[in-house]
Amino acid sequence: MRRIIHATLIAAFLGSAALPAAAGPFAPVVYVNNSAVTQYELDQRVRFMQVLRAPEQGRETALKALVEDRLKLEAARQIGIAVSDQGLEEGLAEFAGRANMDVMQFTEALARDGVERQAYRDFVKAGVAWREVVRQRIVPTVKVSDREVEQAMKRDIETPITTAVLLSELVMPAPPGQEQAVLARGRQLAETVTSEAAFAAAARRYSAVPTAGRGGRLEWVEMANLAPGLRDIVTQMRPGTISQPLTVPGAVVLFFLRDTRGKLRAGATDQTVEYVELALPSAAEGAGILSRADSCDQVYVEANRFAGDPIRRETLPLSSVPLDVAQRIASLDANEGTVIDYGAGARLIMLCRRAPALIGDAVGVSTSLPGLPQPMRAPEPGRSAAGRPGAAGAAAAAGTPEAAANAEEASTPAAAEAPNAANAASDAAAAAGIALPDEPLLRTRDEVRAEIFNRKINAAADAYLAELRADAVIRKP
């Protein structure tokens, strides 16, 4: 009941349309347990979020963040965490570094925009304290199993690689002084548009580019031709969804993804299977073992009843499995078995594991291939007749995968490429199952494990913060 009351109080307060006028800049606007949030802090946080161009802004969002900062600092105090001066300075430097500034430069830039140094320090201090709370309380409880890693890798492998997209665009002019209003309209559209028809209607109404008359509809565009920033955004979208508003000089832009074209990763349909094969005197023996054994390890236990070494365990590409065995395991799930009986003895076959071959190929393989350049082709041809690097050679020298791909397209030598170190690296990467030259790299097990680990930590931290919020006494003055 106490949690319900507290949750209701904060929801009612944070959901109010406006805050009551305060007696002065340092008058409290809300109490979080025994700590007050002042009008001055609220005004500063609102301005700070505007300067940072935070995705969500406004007084309600700022107040919610300040309430959570109080809860984070209190949780830290309760378990004996105190942010040292050195820890705070490191946190300030880390945050300023994201803007390619040092602390002094960042503080001065904020001051020019009306944000005091203390507001910046308070924001970072709460983040540093909460990071340590999470490290001590949550990180030790989070585990990632090998099965979770393999399932995630399997999804990566089986997800088609998008090669082209069908987009609609909506470009709204944002003249000086109207940027925030136009951005707010963009956010509202991103929240309410749920169909292509709704996006097309909005494009006809608000868009200022020639595609407005046809509802913003664009033709098929190759992913390789998209700007890297837009490519990253589109990659995260699903067909039938709208992007968050993007701010560009003088405009706010939204995209709607209508459809995609793609291809499977090379080797995505290849499988590696692990199975046990137990030689038996009769099919009846096999049927009896299958009634008792529910795993490959249990089949090994059963094999101890027979003389000699009648059991073997194989891990093979499916294409290398004997045809009669491959035919039987095609319909089996993990830890299911069958008996092959040809009249002169029998064989029990149990499938232990089935996985895309690329999962096995990626184990222990470094995507940087130590001792060789990055797996990216850089053909020797591509110089102009005068001996200077032509457009293709210059692009390859830029050192980016996009530049190298464009360079390879632009320079098509009549003769086959001569072997070189860069080509050897690319060929080795392809042979290892990491990627072909025109495919994105397959994430390693360590990368996948880290991504799952971080996702679990973030979810657990959010749940813990929600619990702190529900248990807190949050009230107006």
XYZ file of C-alpha atoms in Angstrom:
477
model
C 0.000 0.000 0.000
C 2.847 2.390 0.882
C 4.420 1.867 -2.537
C 1.111 2.507 -4.266
C 0.613 5.762 -2.359
C 4.146 6.948 -3.084
C 3.936 6.012 -6.754
C 0.611 7.843 -7.032
C 2.070 10.956 -5.404
C 5.022 11.187 -7.780
C 2.909 10.374 -10.826
C 0.391 13.042 -9.918
C 3.095 15.601 -9.230
C 5.289 14.925 -12.254
C 2.260 14.697 -14.502
C 0.915 18.121 -13.595
C 0.817 20.603 -16.445
C 2.517 23.418 -14.573
C 4.353 24.054 -11.364
C 3.088 26.609 -8.846
C 4.894 29.902 -8.764
C 7.750 29.774 -6.263
C 8.468 32.492 -3.728
C 12.039 32.839 -4.984
C 14.728 31.073 -7.013
C 15.820 28.961 -4.049
C 12.342 28.016 -2.839
C 11.716 24.247 -2.928
C 9.440 22.902 -5.650
C 9.458 19.311 -4.404
C 10.832 17.266 -1.519
C 12.371 13.842 -2.113
C 12.345 12.183 1.291
C 14.247 14.822 3.307
C 15.965 16.544 0.375
C 14.559 19.585 -1.426
C 14.756 20.390 -5.142
C 14.739 24.145 -5.623
C 13.288 26.310 -8.355
C 16.829 27.418 -9.234
C 17.959 23.799 -9.755
C 14.939 23.121 -11.914
C 15.529 26.193 -14.089
C 19.186 25.260 -14.479
C 18.428 21.652 -15.411
C 15.865 22.767 -18.003
C 18.452 25.046 -19.583
C 21.178 22.393 -19.343
C 19.019 19.882 -21.246
C 18.264 22.495 -23.894
C 21.948 23.251 -24.385
C 22.725 19.533 -24.655
C 19.826 19.130 -27.105
C 18.542 16.211 -25.074
C 15.965 14.053 -26.887
C 13.426 14.836 -24.151
C 13.196 18.319 -22.723
C 10.797 20.479 -20.714
C 10.136 21.172 -17.050
C 8.442 17.856 -16.296
C 11.333 15.891 -17.771
C 13.873 18.038 -15.907
C 12.020 17.645 -12.619
C 11.801 13.883 -13.035
C 15.559 13.765 -13.668
C 16.303 15.844 -10.570
C 14.090 13.614 -8.421
C 15.939 10.571 -9.719
C 19.301 12.232 -9.030
C 18.277 12.687 -5.385
C 17.293 9.014 -5.191
C 20.579 7.928 -6.761
C 22.660 9.983 -4.338
C 20.670 8.698 -1.366
C 21.095 5.081 -2.527
C 24.839 5.715 -2.747
C 24.989 7.157 0.781
C 23.076 4.201 2.196
C 25.753 1.754 1.066
C 28.671 4.007 2.007
C 29.525 5.446 -1.407
C 30.905 8.993 -1.443
C 32.047 10.653 -4.664
C 35.613 11.857 -4.141
C 36.936 15.083 -5.614
C 39.136 13.066 -7.945
C 36.233 10.865 -9.026
C 34.105 13.918 -9.720
C 36.843 15.608 -11.736
C 37.308 12.441 -13.793
C 33.565 12.311 -14.417
C 33.501 15.978 -15.471
C 36.412 15.400 -17.837
C 34.792 12.302 -19.316
C 31.536 14.151 -20.006
C 33.272 17.215 -21.460
C 35.386 14.938 -23.622
C 32.275 13.828 -25.467
C 32.114 17.368 -26.858
C 35.873 17.286 -27.605
C 36.534 19.847 -24.845
C 38.306 19.900 -21.522
C 36.397 20.735 -18.330
C 37.245 24.438 -18.402
C 36.242 24.855 -22.046
C 32.999 22.962 -21.489
C 32.153 24.926 -18.339
C 32.785 28.228 -20.126
C 30.631 27.131 -23.069
C 27.800 26.235 -20.682
C 28.134 29.566 -18.871
C 27.744 31.446 -22.153
C 24.432 29.629 -22.591
C 23.211 30.386 -19.078
C 24.169 27.129 -17.292
C 26.106 27.533 -14.062
C 29.092 25.335 -13.202
C 27.254 23.894 -10.159
C 24.417 22.539 -12.307
C 26.970 20.694 -14.444
C 28.785 19.342 -11.365
C 25.539 18.176 -9.708
C 24.467 16.382 -12.867
C 27.785 14.548 -13.217
C 28.075 13.787 -9.484
C 24.757 11.923 -9.470
C 25.866 9.935 -12.515
C 29.220 8.994 -10.963
C 27.557 7.923 -7.704
C 24.934 5.853 -9.513
C 27.564 4.144 -11.635
C 29.263 2.944 -8.450
C 25.931 1.824 -6.954
C 25.283 -0.244 -10.052
C 28.813 -1.667 -9.965
C 28.487 -2.787 -6.358
C 24.845 -3.865 -6.141
C 23.835 -4.989 -9.626
C 26.865 -6.084 -11.646
C 27.681 -9.075 -9.362
C 24.144 -10.433 -9.856
C 24.147 -10.367 -13.666
C 25.131 -13.514 -15.533
C 25.213 -14.294 -19.253
C 25.068 -17.926 -20.313
C 26.740 -19.450 -23.362
C 23.275 -20.348 -24.619
C 22.206 -16.683 -24.554
C 25.325 -15.744 -26.513
C 24.715 -18.409 -29.138
C 21.062 -17.459 -29.505
C 22.036 -13.820 -30.073
C 24.727 -14.801 -32.583
C 22.233 -17.019 -34.366
C 19.838 -14.073 -34.668
C 22.672 -11.960 -36.098
C 23.475 -14.612 -38.665
C 19.883 -15.321 -39.674
C 18.874 -11.642 -39.918
C 19.121 -10.554 -43.567
C 21.705 -7.897 -44.370
C 19.795 -4.859 -45.643
C 21.084 -3.793 -49.063
C 18.429 -1.234 -50.092
C 15.648 0.719 -48.405
C 12.390 2.330 -49.454
C 12.002 5.576 -47.511
C 9.605 8.487 -47.240
C 10.892 11.868 -46.076
C 9.394 14.836 -44.266
C 11.481 18.012 -44.119
C 10.072 20.886 -42.025
C 11.735 24.322 -42.240
C 12.960 25.622 -38.865
C 13.672 29.363 -39.223
C 15.744 31.098 -36.525
C 13.742 31.377 -33.327
C 11.324 28.616 -34.300
C 13.653 25.628 -33.954
C 12.180 24.353 -30.692
C 8.580 24.660 -31.886
C 9.344 22.758 -35.089
C 11.298 20.141 -33.144
C 8.342 19.719 -30.780
C 6.075 19.117 -33.786
C 8.558 16.546 -35.074
C 8.532 14.726 -31.747
C 4.741 14.716 -31.726
C 4.677 13.211 -35.221
C 7.246 10.579 -34.196
C 4.963 9.556 -31.313
C 1.641 9.583 -33.192
C 2.405 8.454 -36.762
C 1.939 4.697 -36.968
C 1.270 4.100 -40.677
C 2.532 5.122 -44.086
C -0.785 6.841 -44.813
C -0.461 9.013 -41.697
C 3.139 9.887 -42.581
C 2.132 10.769 -46.152
C -0.617 13.082 -44.855
C 1.878 14.807 -42.537
C 4.402 15.145 -45.378
C 1.802 16.790 -47.639
C 0.926 19.204 -44.834
C 4.326 20.110 -43.381
C 7.122 19.083 -45.751
C 8.855 21.772 -47.813
C 10.671 19.593 -50.367
C 9.440 18.436 -53.814
C 8.472 14.980 -52.513
C 5.721 16.511 -50.350
C 3.168 16.188 -53.153
C 3.600 12.422 -53.247
C 3.544 11.998 -49.485
C 7.322 12.130 -49.135
C 7.826 8.900 -51.057
C 11.350 8.226 -52.346
C 12.520 5.499 -54.731
C 14.659 2.527 -53.661
C 18.026 3.662 -52.318
C 21.067 1.424 -51.898
C 22.266 1.371 -48.297
C 25.813 2.026 -49.491
C 24.638 5.336 -50.991
C 23.182 6.672 -47.735
C 25.189 9.044 -45.567
C 26.807 7.102 -42.702
C 24.716 8.899 -40.042
C 21.445 8.151 -41.831
C 22.558 4.592 -42.525
C 23.027 4.032 -38.789
C 19.520 5.348 -38.089
C 17.829 3.309 -40.821
C 19.623 0.152 -39.698
C 17.873 0.426 -36.317
C 14.413 0.848 -37.876
C 11.863 -1.774 -38.884
C 9.597 -1.450 -41.928
C 6.476 0.489 -40.999
C 8.184 2.722 -38.410
C 9.142 6.390 -38.233
C 12.478 7.824 -37.140
C 12.993 10.281 -34.333
C 13.255 13.878 -35.614
C 16.709 14.839 -36.860
C 17.877 18.425 -36.589
C 19.871 19.822 -39.511
C 20.722 23.477 -40.192
C 17.440 25.224 -40.884
C 15.191 22.173 -40.766
C 13.868 19.168 -38.866
C 13.723 15.888 -40.795
C 11.816 12.644 -40.264
C 11.937 9.405 -42.241
C 9.441 6.567 -42.595
C 10.799 3.149 -43.583
C 8.353 1.540 -46.014
C 10.301 -1.566 -46.993
C 13.750 -3.133 -47.221
C 15.640 -5.443 -49.528
C 18.271 -7.759 -48.168
C 20.302 -10.893 -48.502
C 21.423 -13.606 -46.168
C 24.980 -13.519 -44.933
C 27.244 -15.891 -46.836
C 27.162 -19.202 -44.985
C 24.052 -18.288 -42.977
C 22.252 -21.483 -44.009
C 25.224 -23.750 -43.277
C 24.959 -25.758 -40.071
C 27.329 -27.444 -37.696
C 25.877 -30.381 -35.773
C 27.123 -32.184 -32.690
C 25.802 -35.702 -32.155
C 26.627 -38.982 -30.415
C 26.561 -42.353 -32.137
C 26.330 -45.515 -30.007
C 26.778 -48.971 -31.538
C 24.338 -51.506 -30.023
C 23.538 -55.206 -30.412
C 19.867 -54.552 -31.183
C 17.287 -51.872 -31.870
C 15.489 -52.868 -28.667
C 18.532 -51.834 -26.642
C 18.460 -48.465 -28.402
C 14.763 -47.938 -27.688
C 15.360 -48.717 -24.013
C 18.204 -46.215 -23.752
C 16.153 -43.493 -25.432
C 13.363 -44.062 -22.904
C 15.820 -43.329 -20.089
C 18.376 -40.870 -21.499
C 17.336 -37.262 -21.999
C 20.729 -35.848 -23.015
C 23.911 -36.802 -24.824
C 25.714 -37.011 -21.484
C 23.166 -39.586 -20.306
C 23.822 -41.654 -23.418
C 27.489 -41.773 -22.356
C 26.421 -43.123 -18.975
C 24.368 -45.837 -20.693
C 27.329 -46.711 -22.939
C 29.295 -47.885 -19.887
C 27.181 -51.049 -19.828
C 28.711 -52.246 -23.089
C 32.186 -53.658 -23.685
C 34.832 -51.879 -25.710
C 34.396 -48.299 -26.912
C 31.020 -48.314 -28.685
C 30.289 -44.570 -28.495
C 31.703 -41.554 -30.291
C 30.841 -37.891 -30.377
C 31.129 -35.873 -33.592
C 31.015 -32.158 -34.323
C 30.844 -31.691 -38.069
C 29.497 -29.399 -40.779
C 26.180 -30.876 -41.842
C 27.580 -31.411 -45.329
C 30.227 -33.766 -43.849
C 27.811 -35.943 -41.854
C 27.188 -39.410 -43.371
C 23.998 -39.316 -45.415
C 22.060 -41.871 -43.377
C 22.842 -40.020 -40.127
C 22.157 -36.587 -41.661
C 18.768 -37.809 -42.876
C 17.785 -38.990 -39.387
C 18.972 -35.929 -37.429
C 17.284 -33.519 -39.855
C 14.043 -33.777 -37.882
C 15.590 -33.953 -34.396
C 15.834 -31.238 -31.792
C 18.679 -31.045 -29.293
C 18.809 -34.094 -26.979
C 16.401 -36.085 -29.150
C 17.474 -39.394 -30.600
C 16.596 -42.182 -33.003
C 17.743 -45.732 -33.759
C 19.116 -46.881 -37.110
C 18.544 -50.626 -37.571
C 19.964 -52.421 -40.607
C 19.384 -55.915 -39.215
C 22.952 -56.669 -38.095
C 23.202 -54.585 -34.970
C 21.857 -51.085 -34.503
C 23.082 -47.532 -33.955
C 21.588 -44.995 -31.587
C 21.946 -41.405 -32.846
C 21.250 -38.440 -30.558
C 21.555 -34.809 -31.611
C 23.381 -32.767 -28.954
C 23.456 -29.371 -30.630
C 22.671 -27.703 -33.903
C 24.045 -24.213 -34.721
C 24.902 -22.045 -37.726
C 28.368 -22.944 -38.938
C 29.450 -19.306 -38.629
C 29.048 -19.430 -34.853
C 31.720 -22.083 -34.660
C 33.902 -20.380 -37.255
C 33.902 -17.104 -35.331
C 35.212 -18.646 -32.110
C 38.638 -17.330 -31.225
C 39.014 -15.433 -34.511
C 40.106 -11.827 -34.216
C 38.337 -9.468 -36.579
C 41.531 -7.447 -36.830
C 43.622 -10.470 -37.874
C 46.801 -9.607 -35.914
C 49.878 -9.154 -38.049
C 47.882 -8.123 -41.115
C 46.042 -4.945 -42.091
C 42.318 -4.667 -41.422
C 40.267 -7.065 -43.607
C 39.667 -4.589 -46.411
C 40.802 -4.853 -50.006
C 43.136 -2.143 -51.247
C 44.131 -3.118 -54.805
C 47.373 -1.771 -56.206
C 45.755 -0.497 -59.425
C 44.061 2.867 -59.067
C 46.819 5.289 -59.966
C 46.470 7.808 -62.761
C 48.441 7.573 -65.995
C 50.774 10.247 -64.645
C 51.693 8.011 -61.728
C 49.722 9.994 -59.133
C 46.960 8.323 -57.096
C 43.706 8.633 -58.995
C 40.281 9.069 -57.385
C 40.097 5.392 -56.519
C 43.569 5.272 -55.046
C 42.955 8.401 -52.982
C 39.695 6.993 -51.659
C 41.365 3.771 -50.618
C 44.091 5.745 -48.915
C 41.441 7.474 -46.811
C 41.291 4.283 -44.785
C 37.509 3.909 -44.373
C 35.551 0.793 -45.436
C 33.177 2.973 -47.505
C 36.100 4.639 -49.253
C 37.757 1.315 -49.963
C 34.537 -0.142 -51.385
C 34.086 2.900 -53.650
C 37.716 2.663 -54.669
C 37.303 -0.959 -55.702
C 34.245 -0.074 -57.793
C 35.947 2.890 -59.444
C 39.074 0.993 -60.485
C 38.394 -2.209 -62.389
C 41.748 -3.539 -63.601
C 41.762 -5.676 -66.707
C 44.079 -8.215 -65.122
C 43.500 -10.116 -61.871
C 44.644 -8.384 -58.713
C 48.113 -9.233 -57.577
C 48.254 -10.780 -54.098
C 49.185 -8.297 -51.404
C 48.932 -8.036 -47.627
C 45.577 -6.250 -47.663
C 44.035 -8.814 -49.987
C 45.431 -11.626 -47.852
C 43.737 -10.131 -44.800
C 40.413 -9.831 -46.622
C 40.627 -13.391 -47.928
C 41.547 -14.703 -44.502
C 38.583 -12.899 -42.963
C 36.217 -14.412 -45.506
C 37.694 -17.875 -45.012
C 37.264 -17.525 -41.253
C 33.580 -16.760 -41.701
C 33.889 -13.246 -40.305
C 32.694 -11.353 -43.379
C 33.002 -11.073 -47.116
C 34.316 -7.756 -48.413
C 30.789 -6.389 -48.984
C 29.278 -7.662 -45.726
C 29.318 -6.234 -42.193
C 31.581 -8.048 -39.782
C 30.000 -10.735 -37.631
C 30.229 -9.830 -33.960
C 32.553 -11.969 -31.875
C 31.342 -13.952 -28.874
C 32.982 -11.459 -26.522
C 31.207 -8.541 -28.211
C 27.848 -10.303 -28.063
C 28.364 -11.307 -24.429
C 29.267 -7.715 -23.507
C 26.168 -6.358 -25.283
C 23.856 -8.791 -23.461
C 25.621 -8.091 -20.161
C 25.208 -4.331 -20.535
C 21.568 -4.694 -21.552
C 20.830 -6.777 -18.471
C 22.655 -4.324 -16.217
C 20.709 -1.373 -17.632
C 17.402 -3.195 -17.187
C 18.258 -4.163 -13.610
C 19.408 -0.611 -12.819
C 16.162 0.826 -14.197
C 14.161 -1.640 -12.114
C 16.129 -0.741 -8.973
C 15.616 2.977 -9.582
C 11.875 2.382 -10.050
C 11.853 0.552 -6.721
C 13.627 3.470 -5.025
C 11.114 5.866 -6.540
C 8.181 3.764 -5.363
C 9.551 3.605 -1.809
C 10.373 7.326 -1.576
C 8.208 10.045 -0.055
C 7.888 12.674 -2.768
C 5.745 15.685 -1.979
C 5.116 19.314 -2.812
C 6.055 22.022 -0.278
